[in-house]
mmCIF file of N, CA and C in Angstrom:
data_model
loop_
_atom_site.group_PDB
_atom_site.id
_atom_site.type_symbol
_atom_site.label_atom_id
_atom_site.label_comp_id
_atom_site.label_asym_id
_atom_site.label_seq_id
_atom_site.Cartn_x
_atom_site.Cartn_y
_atom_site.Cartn_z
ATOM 1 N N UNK O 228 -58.529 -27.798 -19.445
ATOM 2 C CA UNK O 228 -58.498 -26.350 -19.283
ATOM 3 C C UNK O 228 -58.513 -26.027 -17.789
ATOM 4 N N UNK O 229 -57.768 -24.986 -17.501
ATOM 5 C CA UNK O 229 -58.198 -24.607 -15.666
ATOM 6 C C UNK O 229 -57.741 -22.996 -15.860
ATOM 7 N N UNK O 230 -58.087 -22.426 -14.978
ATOM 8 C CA UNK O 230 -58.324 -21.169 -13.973
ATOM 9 C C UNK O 230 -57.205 -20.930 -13.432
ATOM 10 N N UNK O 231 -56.222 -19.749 -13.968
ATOM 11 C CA UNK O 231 -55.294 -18.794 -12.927
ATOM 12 C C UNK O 231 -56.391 -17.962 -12.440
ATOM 13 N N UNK O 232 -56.607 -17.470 -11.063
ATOM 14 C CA UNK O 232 -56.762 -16.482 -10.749
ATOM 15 C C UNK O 232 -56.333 -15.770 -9.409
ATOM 16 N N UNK O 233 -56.077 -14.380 -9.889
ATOM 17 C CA UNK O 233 -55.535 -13.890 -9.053
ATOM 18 C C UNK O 233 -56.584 -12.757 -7.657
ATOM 19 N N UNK O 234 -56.289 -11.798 -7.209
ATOM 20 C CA UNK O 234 -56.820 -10.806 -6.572
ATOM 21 C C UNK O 234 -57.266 -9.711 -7.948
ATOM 22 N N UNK O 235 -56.537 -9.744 -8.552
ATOM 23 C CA UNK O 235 -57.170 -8.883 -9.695
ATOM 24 C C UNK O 235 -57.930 -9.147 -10.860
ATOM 25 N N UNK O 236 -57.621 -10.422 -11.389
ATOM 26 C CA UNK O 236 -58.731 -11.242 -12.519
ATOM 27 C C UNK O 236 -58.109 -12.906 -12.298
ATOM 28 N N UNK O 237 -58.602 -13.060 -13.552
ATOM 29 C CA UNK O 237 -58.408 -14.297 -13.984
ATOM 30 C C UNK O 237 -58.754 -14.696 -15.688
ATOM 31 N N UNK O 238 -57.533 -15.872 -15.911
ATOM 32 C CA UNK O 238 -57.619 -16.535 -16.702
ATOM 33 C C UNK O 238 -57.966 -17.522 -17.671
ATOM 34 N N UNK O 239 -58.217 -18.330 -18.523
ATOM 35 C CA UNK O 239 -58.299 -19.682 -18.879
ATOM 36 C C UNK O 239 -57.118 -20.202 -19.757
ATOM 37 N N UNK O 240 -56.800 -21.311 -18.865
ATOM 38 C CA UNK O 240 -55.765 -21.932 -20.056
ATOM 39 C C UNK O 240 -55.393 -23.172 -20.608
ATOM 40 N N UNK O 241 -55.036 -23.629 -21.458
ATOM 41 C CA UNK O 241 -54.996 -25.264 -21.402
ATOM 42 C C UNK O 241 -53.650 -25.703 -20.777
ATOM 43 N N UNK O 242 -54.133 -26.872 -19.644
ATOM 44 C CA UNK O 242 -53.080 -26.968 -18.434
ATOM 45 C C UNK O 242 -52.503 -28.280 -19.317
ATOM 46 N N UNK O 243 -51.134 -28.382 -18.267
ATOM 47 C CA UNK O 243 -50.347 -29.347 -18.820
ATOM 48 C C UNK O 243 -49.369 -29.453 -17.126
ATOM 49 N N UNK O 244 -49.666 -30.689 -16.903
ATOM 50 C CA UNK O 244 -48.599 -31.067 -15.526
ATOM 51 C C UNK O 244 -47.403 -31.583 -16.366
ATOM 52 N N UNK O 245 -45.904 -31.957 -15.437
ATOM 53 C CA UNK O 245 -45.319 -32.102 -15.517
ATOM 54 C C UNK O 245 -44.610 -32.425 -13.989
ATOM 55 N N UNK O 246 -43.522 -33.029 -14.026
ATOM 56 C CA UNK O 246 -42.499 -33.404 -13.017
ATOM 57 C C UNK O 246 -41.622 -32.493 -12.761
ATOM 58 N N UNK O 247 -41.474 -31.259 -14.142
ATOM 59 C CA UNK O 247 -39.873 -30.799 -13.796
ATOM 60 C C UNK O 247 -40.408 -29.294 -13.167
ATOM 61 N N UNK O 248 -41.397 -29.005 -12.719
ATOM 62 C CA UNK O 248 -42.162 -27.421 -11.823
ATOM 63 C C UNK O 248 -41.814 -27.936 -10.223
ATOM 64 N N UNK O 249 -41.620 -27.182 -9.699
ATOM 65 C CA UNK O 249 -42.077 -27.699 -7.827
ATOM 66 C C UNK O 249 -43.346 -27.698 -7.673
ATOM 67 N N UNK O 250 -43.730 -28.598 -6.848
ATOM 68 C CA UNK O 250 -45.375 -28.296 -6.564
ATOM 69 C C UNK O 250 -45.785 -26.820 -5.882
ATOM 70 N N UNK O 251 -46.862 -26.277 -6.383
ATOM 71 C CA UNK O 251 -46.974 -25.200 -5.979
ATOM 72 C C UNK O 251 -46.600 -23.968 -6.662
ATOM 73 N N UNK O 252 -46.169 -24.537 -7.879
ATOM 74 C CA UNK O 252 -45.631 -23.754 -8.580
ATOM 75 C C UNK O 252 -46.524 -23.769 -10.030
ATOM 76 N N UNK O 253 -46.810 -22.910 -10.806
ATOM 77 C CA UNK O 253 -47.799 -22.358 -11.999
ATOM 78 C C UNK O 253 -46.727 -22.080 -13.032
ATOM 79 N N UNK O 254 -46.533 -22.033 -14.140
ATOM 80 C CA UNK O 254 -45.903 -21.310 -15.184
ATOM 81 C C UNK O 254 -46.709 -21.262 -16.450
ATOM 82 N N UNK O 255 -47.149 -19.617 -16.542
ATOM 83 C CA UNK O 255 -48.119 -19.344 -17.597
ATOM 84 C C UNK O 255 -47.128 -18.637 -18.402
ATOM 85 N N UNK O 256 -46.664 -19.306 -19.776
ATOM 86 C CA UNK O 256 -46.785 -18.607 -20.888
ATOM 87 C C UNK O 256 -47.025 -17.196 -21.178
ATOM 88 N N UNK O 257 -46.416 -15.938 -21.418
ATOM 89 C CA UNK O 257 -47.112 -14.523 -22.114
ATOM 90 C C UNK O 257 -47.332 -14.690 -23.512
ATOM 91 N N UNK O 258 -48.168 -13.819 -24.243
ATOM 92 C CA UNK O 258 -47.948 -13.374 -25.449
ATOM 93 C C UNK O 258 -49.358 -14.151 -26.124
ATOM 94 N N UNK O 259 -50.428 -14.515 -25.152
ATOM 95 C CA UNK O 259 -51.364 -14.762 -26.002
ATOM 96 C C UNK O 259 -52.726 -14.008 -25.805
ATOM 97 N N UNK O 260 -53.208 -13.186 -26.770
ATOM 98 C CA UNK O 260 -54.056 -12.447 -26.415
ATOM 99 C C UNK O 260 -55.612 -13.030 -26.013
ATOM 100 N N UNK O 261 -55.801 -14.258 -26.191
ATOM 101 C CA UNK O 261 -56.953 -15.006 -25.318
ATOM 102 C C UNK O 261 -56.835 -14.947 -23.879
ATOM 103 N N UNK O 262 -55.433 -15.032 -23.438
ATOM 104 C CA UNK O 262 -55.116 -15.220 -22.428
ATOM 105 C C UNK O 262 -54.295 -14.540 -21.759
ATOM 106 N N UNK O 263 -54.382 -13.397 -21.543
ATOM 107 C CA UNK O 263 -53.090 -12.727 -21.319
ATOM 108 C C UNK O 263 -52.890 -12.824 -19.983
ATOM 109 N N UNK O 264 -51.572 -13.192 -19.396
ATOM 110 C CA UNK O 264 -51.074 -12.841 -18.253
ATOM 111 C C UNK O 264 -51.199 -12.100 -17.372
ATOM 112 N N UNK O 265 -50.593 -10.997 -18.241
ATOM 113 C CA UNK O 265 -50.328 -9.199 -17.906
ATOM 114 C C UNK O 265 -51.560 -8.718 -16.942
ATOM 115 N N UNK O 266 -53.262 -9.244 -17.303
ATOM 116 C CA UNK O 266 -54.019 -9.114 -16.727
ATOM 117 C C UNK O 266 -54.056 -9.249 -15.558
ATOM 118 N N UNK O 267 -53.225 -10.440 -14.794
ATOM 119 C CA UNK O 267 -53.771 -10.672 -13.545
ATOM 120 C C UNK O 267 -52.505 -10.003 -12.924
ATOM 121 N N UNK O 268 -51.797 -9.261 -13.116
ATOM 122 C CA UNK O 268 -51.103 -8.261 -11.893
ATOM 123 C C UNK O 268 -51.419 -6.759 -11.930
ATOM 124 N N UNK O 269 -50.759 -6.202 -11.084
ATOM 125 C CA UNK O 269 -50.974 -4.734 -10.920
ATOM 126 C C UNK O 269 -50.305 -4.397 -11.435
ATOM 127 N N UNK O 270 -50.325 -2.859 -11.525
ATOM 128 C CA UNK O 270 -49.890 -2.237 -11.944
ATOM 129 C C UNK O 270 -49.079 -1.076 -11.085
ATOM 130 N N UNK O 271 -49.753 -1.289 -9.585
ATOM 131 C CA UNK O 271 -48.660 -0.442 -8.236
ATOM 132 C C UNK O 271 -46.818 -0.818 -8.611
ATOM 133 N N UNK O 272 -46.343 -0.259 -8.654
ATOM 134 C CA UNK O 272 -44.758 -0.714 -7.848
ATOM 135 C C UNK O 272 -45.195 -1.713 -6.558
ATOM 136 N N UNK O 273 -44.693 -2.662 -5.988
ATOM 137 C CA UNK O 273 -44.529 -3.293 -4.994
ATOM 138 C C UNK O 273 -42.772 -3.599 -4.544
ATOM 139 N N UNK O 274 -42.048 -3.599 -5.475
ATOM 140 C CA UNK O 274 -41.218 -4.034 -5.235
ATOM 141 C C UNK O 274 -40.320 -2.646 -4.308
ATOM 142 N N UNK O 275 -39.741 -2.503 -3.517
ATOM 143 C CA UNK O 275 -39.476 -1.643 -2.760
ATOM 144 C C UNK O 275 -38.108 -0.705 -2.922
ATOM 145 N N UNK O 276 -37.017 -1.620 -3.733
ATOM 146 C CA UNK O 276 -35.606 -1.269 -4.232
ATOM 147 C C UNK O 276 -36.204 -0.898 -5.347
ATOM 148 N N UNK O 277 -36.478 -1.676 -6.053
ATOM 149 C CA UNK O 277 -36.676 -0.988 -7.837
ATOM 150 C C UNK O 277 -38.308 -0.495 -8.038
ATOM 151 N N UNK O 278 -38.615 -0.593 -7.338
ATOM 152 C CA UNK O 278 -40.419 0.012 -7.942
ATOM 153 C C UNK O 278 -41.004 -0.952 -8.789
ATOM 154 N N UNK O 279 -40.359 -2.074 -9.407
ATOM 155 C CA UNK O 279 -40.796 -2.295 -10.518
ATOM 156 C C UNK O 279 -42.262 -3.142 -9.837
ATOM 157 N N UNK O 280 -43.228 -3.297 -10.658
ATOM 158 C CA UNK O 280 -44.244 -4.369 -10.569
ATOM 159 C C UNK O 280 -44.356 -5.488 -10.261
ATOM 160 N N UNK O 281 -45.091 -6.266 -10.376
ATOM 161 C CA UNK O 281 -45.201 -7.623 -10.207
ATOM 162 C C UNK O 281 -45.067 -8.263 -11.473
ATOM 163 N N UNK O 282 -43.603 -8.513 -11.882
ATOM 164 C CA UNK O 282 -43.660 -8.984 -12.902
ATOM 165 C C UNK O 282 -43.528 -10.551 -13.268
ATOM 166 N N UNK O 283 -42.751 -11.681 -12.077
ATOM 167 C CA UNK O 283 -42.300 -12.623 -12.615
ATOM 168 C C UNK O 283 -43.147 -13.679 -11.710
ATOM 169 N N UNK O 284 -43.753 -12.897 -10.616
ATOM 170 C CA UNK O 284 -44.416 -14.132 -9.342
ATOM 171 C C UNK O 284 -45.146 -13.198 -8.712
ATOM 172 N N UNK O 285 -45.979 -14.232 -8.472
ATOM 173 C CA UNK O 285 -46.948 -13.506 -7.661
ATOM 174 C C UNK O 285 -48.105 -14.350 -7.208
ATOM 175 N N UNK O 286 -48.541 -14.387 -5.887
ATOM 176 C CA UNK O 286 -50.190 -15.519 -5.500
ATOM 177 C C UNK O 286 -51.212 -15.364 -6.428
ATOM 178 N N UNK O 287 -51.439 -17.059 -6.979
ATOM 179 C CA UNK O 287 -52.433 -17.070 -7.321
ATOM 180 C C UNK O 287 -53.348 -18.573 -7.178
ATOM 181 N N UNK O 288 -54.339 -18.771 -7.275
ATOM 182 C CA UNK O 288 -55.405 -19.843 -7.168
ATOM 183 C C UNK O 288 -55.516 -21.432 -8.444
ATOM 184 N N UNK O 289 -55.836 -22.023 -8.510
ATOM 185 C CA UNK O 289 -55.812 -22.520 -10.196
ATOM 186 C C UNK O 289 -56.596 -23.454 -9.285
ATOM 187 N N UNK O 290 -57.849 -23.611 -10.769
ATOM 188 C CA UNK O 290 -59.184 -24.572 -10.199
ATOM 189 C C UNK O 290 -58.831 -24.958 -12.000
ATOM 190 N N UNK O 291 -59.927 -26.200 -12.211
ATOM 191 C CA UNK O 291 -60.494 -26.782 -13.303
ATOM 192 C C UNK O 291 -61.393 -25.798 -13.752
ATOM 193 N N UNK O 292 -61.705 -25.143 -15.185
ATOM 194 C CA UNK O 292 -62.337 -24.550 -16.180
ATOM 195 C C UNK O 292 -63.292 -25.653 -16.116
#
């Protein structure tokens, strides 16, 4: 198990490495309500052309649960 966390919350999830991510790179799953994603971004616009949110990337931390 380990720890996304961001500036706004954090997660728990069961981790799984692999070869085919770049290092430095996280890919969490949506759609589970133990764990939801959605939590750890905002909800400001950041993006500057479209307004839209932080939807696909964004800094975050990951420790061992």
């Amino acid at each position: 198990m380990m720890v996304i966390a961001t500036r706004k919350a954090e997660i728990k999830l069961k981790a799984k490495t692999t070869e085919d991510m770049m290092p430095g790179v996280v890919s969490a799953p949506h759609g589970w309500a133990e764990a939801n994603v959605n939590l750890l971004t905002e909800l400001e616009p950041r993006d500057p052309v479209t307004g839209y949110t932080e939807l696909k990337g964004l800094l975050c931390k990951i420790y061992k649960a």
